[in-house]
Each structure stands twice: as structure tokens, then as C-alpha cells.
Short mmCIF file of C-alpha atoms in Angstrom, two decimals:
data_model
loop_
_atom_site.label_atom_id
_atom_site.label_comp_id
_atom_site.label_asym_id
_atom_site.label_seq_id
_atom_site.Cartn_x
_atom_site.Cartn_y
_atom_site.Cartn_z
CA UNK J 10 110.43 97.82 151.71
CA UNK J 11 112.28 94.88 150.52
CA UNK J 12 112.21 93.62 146.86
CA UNK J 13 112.44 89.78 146.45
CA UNK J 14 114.86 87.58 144.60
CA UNK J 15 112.61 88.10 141.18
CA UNK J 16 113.09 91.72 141.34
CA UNK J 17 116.98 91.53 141.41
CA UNK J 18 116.98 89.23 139.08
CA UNK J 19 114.51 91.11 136.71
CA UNK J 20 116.79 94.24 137.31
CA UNK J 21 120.10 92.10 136.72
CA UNK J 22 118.49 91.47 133.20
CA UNK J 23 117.53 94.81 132.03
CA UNK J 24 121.16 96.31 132.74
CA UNK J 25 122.80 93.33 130.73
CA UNK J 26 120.54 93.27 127.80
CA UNK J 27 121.80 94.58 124.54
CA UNK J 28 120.70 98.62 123.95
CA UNK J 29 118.43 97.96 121.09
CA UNK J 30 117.50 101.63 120.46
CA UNK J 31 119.17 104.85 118.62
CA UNK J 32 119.95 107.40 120.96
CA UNK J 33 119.64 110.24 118.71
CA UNK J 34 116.71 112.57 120.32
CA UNK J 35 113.59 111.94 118.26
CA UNK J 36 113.12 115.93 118.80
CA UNK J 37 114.92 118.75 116.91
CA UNK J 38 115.37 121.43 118.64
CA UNK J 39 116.06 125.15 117.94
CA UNK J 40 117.78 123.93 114.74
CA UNK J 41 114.58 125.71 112.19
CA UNK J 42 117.90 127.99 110.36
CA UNK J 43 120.12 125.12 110.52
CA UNK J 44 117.75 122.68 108.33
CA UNK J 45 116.60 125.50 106.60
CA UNK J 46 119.78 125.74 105.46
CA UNK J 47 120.59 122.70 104.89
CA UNK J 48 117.52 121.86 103.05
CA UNK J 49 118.48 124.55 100.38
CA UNK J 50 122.25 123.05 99.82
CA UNK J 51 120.00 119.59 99.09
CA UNK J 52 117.73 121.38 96.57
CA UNK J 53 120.86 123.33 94.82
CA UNK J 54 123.02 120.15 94.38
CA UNK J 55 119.39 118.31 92.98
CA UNK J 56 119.99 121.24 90.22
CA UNK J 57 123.75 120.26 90.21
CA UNK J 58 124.60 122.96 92.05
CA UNK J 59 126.57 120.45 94.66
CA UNK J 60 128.01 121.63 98.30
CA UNK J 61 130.08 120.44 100.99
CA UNK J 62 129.48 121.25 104.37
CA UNK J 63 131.06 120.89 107.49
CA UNK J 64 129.42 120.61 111.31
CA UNK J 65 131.45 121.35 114.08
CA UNK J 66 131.11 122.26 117.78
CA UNK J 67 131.03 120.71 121.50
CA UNK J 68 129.28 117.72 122.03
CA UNK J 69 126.10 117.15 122.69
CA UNK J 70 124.31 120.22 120.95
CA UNK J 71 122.58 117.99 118.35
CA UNK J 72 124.79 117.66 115.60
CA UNK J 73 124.29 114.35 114.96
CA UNK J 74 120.19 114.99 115.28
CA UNK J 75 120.78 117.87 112.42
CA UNK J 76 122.39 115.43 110.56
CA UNK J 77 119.85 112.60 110.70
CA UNK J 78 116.94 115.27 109.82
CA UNK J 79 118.99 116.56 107.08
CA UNK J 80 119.25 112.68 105.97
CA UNK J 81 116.20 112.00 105.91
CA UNK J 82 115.42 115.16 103.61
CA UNK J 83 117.74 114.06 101.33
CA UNK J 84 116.88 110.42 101.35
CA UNK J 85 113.08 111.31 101.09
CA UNK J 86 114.55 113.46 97.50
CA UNK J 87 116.50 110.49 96.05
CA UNK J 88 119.39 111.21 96.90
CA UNK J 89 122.53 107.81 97.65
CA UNK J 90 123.27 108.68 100.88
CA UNK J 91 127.38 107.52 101.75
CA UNK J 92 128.69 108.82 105.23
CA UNK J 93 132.20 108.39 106.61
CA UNK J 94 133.01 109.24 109.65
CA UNK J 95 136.44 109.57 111.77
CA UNK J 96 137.07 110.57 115.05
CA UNK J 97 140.05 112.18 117.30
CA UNK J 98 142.23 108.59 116.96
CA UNK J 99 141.92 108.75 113.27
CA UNK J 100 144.75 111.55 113.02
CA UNK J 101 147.61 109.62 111.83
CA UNK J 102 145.23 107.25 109.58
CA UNK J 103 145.64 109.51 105.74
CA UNK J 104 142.05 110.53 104.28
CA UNK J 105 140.67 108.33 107.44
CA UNK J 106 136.80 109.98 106.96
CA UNK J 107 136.85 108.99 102.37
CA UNK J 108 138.22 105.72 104.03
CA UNK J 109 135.58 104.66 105.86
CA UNK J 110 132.77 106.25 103.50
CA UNK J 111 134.14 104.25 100.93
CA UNK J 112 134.63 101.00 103.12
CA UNK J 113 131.35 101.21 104.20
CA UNK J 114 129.83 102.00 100.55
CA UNK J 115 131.61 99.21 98.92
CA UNK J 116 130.91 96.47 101.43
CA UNK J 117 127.47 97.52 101.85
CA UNK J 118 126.80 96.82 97.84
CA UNK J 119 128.92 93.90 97.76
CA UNK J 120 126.80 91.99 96.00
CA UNK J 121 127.27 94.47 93.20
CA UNK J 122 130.48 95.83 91.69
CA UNK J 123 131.31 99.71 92.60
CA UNK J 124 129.03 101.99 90.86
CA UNK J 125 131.63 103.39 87.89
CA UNK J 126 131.90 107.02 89.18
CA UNK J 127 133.34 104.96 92.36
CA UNK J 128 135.60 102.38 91.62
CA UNK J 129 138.22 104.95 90.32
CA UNK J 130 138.24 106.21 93.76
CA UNK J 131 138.21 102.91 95.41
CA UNK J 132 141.61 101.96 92.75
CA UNK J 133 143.46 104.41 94.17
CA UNK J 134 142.69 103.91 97.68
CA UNK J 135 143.08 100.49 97.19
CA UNK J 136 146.34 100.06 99.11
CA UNK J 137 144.60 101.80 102.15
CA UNK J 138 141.60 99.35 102.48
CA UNK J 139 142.02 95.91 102.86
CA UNK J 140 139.53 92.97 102.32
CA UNK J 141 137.71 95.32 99.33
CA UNK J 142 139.53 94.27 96.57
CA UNK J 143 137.25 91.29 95.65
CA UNK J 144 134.82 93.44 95.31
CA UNK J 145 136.87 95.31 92.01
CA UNK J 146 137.52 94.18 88.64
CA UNK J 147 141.27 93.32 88.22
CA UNK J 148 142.11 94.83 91.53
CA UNK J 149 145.21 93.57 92.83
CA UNK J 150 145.15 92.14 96.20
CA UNK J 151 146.72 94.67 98.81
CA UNK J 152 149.80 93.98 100.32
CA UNK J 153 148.59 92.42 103.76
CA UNK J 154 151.42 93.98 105.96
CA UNK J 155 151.58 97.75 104.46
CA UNK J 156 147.61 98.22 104.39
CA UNK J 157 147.25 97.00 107.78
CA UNK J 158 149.85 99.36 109.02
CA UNK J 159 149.03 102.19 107.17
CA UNK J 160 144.94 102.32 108.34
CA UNK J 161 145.92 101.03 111.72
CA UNK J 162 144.00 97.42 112.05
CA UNK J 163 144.86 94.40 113.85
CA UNK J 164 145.74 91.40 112.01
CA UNK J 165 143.12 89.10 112.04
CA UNK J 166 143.28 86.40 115.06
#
């Protein structure tokens, strides 16, 4: 059975389309402890109680679905929700995961100055993330050259 020119072509267009969708499993699974968990650290820091935790193991056993639940917990209880993220490249970039939490924070509330309990951490990572110091009162703009080398990006084209 032969398809005809339209099927190619209708083919042709679904493989070069852009992938529009998350691909985080819509389904948790065997992960009740793990929230459980999880959902307790959210209700002690609520009481001020706060905790850091740490997820680790081989890919593809649903971290990042544990995390997106647990998000969505937290999110659902009011909580800001910041995430940072770095991967096995970022090793010779200092402090590369607070970088990027705090890159992504301040540019995504641009329109506002830094909440205050942030901009002293922004300050002093100032020299490590360039194009955010607009976005501070009286922050000096970085030195082009050394904050580019030291976080690793291209100069711009």
C-alpha cells in the first residue's frame, strides 16, 4: 500500500513542527513516601520550620515528576516558588545552580525591583551575572569581559 504525495508531506510537517508539550509524565508513580515527605518539609517551613532538600539518582526515575507534584503543593500553599538549576557542564561555573535561580528570579520580575530579602544576594553576585544590573538600585554595571568569563557566556553577536 502506497501513501500519496499528501501523506509525505503531512508526515514531513508533524516531525518539523515545534514540540509544544511538557514531557513530564502526567502520572506519579510509586512516589506516595516521597511526596509524603515532601509535603511535610512544605508544611514545617509554612511554620518557619524551613528545609533544604536534595534529589538525586539515574535518570529517568521521575525526579523531575516528584518535583513538579511537590510544586504544585507548594504553589497551591502560597508559597514564591524560585528554581535554579545546573547541570554536569556547570562544574567550573562558581555557585552555577543560586546563579541561575537568581537570573531567572530577577528577570522574571523585571518590571519590579528585587524583593529586599533578594537584592543583597543579587549585590554580591553581581559580578557573576551580567545584563541584571538595571534591574538594581545603584548597581554598578559589571565588568563586560570578567563576568562573561567567569559564568561562561558568549559575547553577544
Amino acid at each position: 500500500m502506497q501513501g500519496g504525495p499528501g501523506l509525505h508531506q503531512k508526515a514531513a510537517n508533524i516531525m518539523t513542527a515545534p514540540f509544544q508539550k511538557s514531557v513530564v509524565c502526567p502520572v506519579l508513580i510509586d512516589r506516595v513516601n516521597d511526596l509524603a515527605t515532601l509535603q511535610a518539609l512544605i508544611d514545617q517551613a509554612k511554620s518557619g520550620r524551613g528545609q533544604v532538600v536534595l534529589l538525586s539518582g539515574e535518570a529517568g526515575i521521575g525526579k523531575t515528576r516528584l518535583v513538579a507534584e511537590i510544586k504544585t503543593y507548594a504553589a497551591a500553599h502560597d508559597f514564591q516558588l524560585v528554581q535554579g538549576n545546573c547541570f554536569p557542564t556547570d562544574h567550573a561555573i562558581p555557585y552555577a545552580p543560586l546563579l541561575d535561580l537568581l537570573r531567572s528570579f530577577l528577570t522574571s520580575h523585571s518590571s519590579s525591583l528585587p524583593a529586599p530579602e533578594v537584592e543583597p544576594f543579587a549585590q554580591a553576585f553581581l559580578s557573576l551575572l551580567p545584563g541584571i544590573s538595571h534591574l538594581l538600585p545603584d548597581g554598578p554595571p559589571p565588568s563586560t569581559h570578567t563576568a562573561r568569563s567567569r559564568t561562561g557566556e558568549a559575547p553577544p553577536l
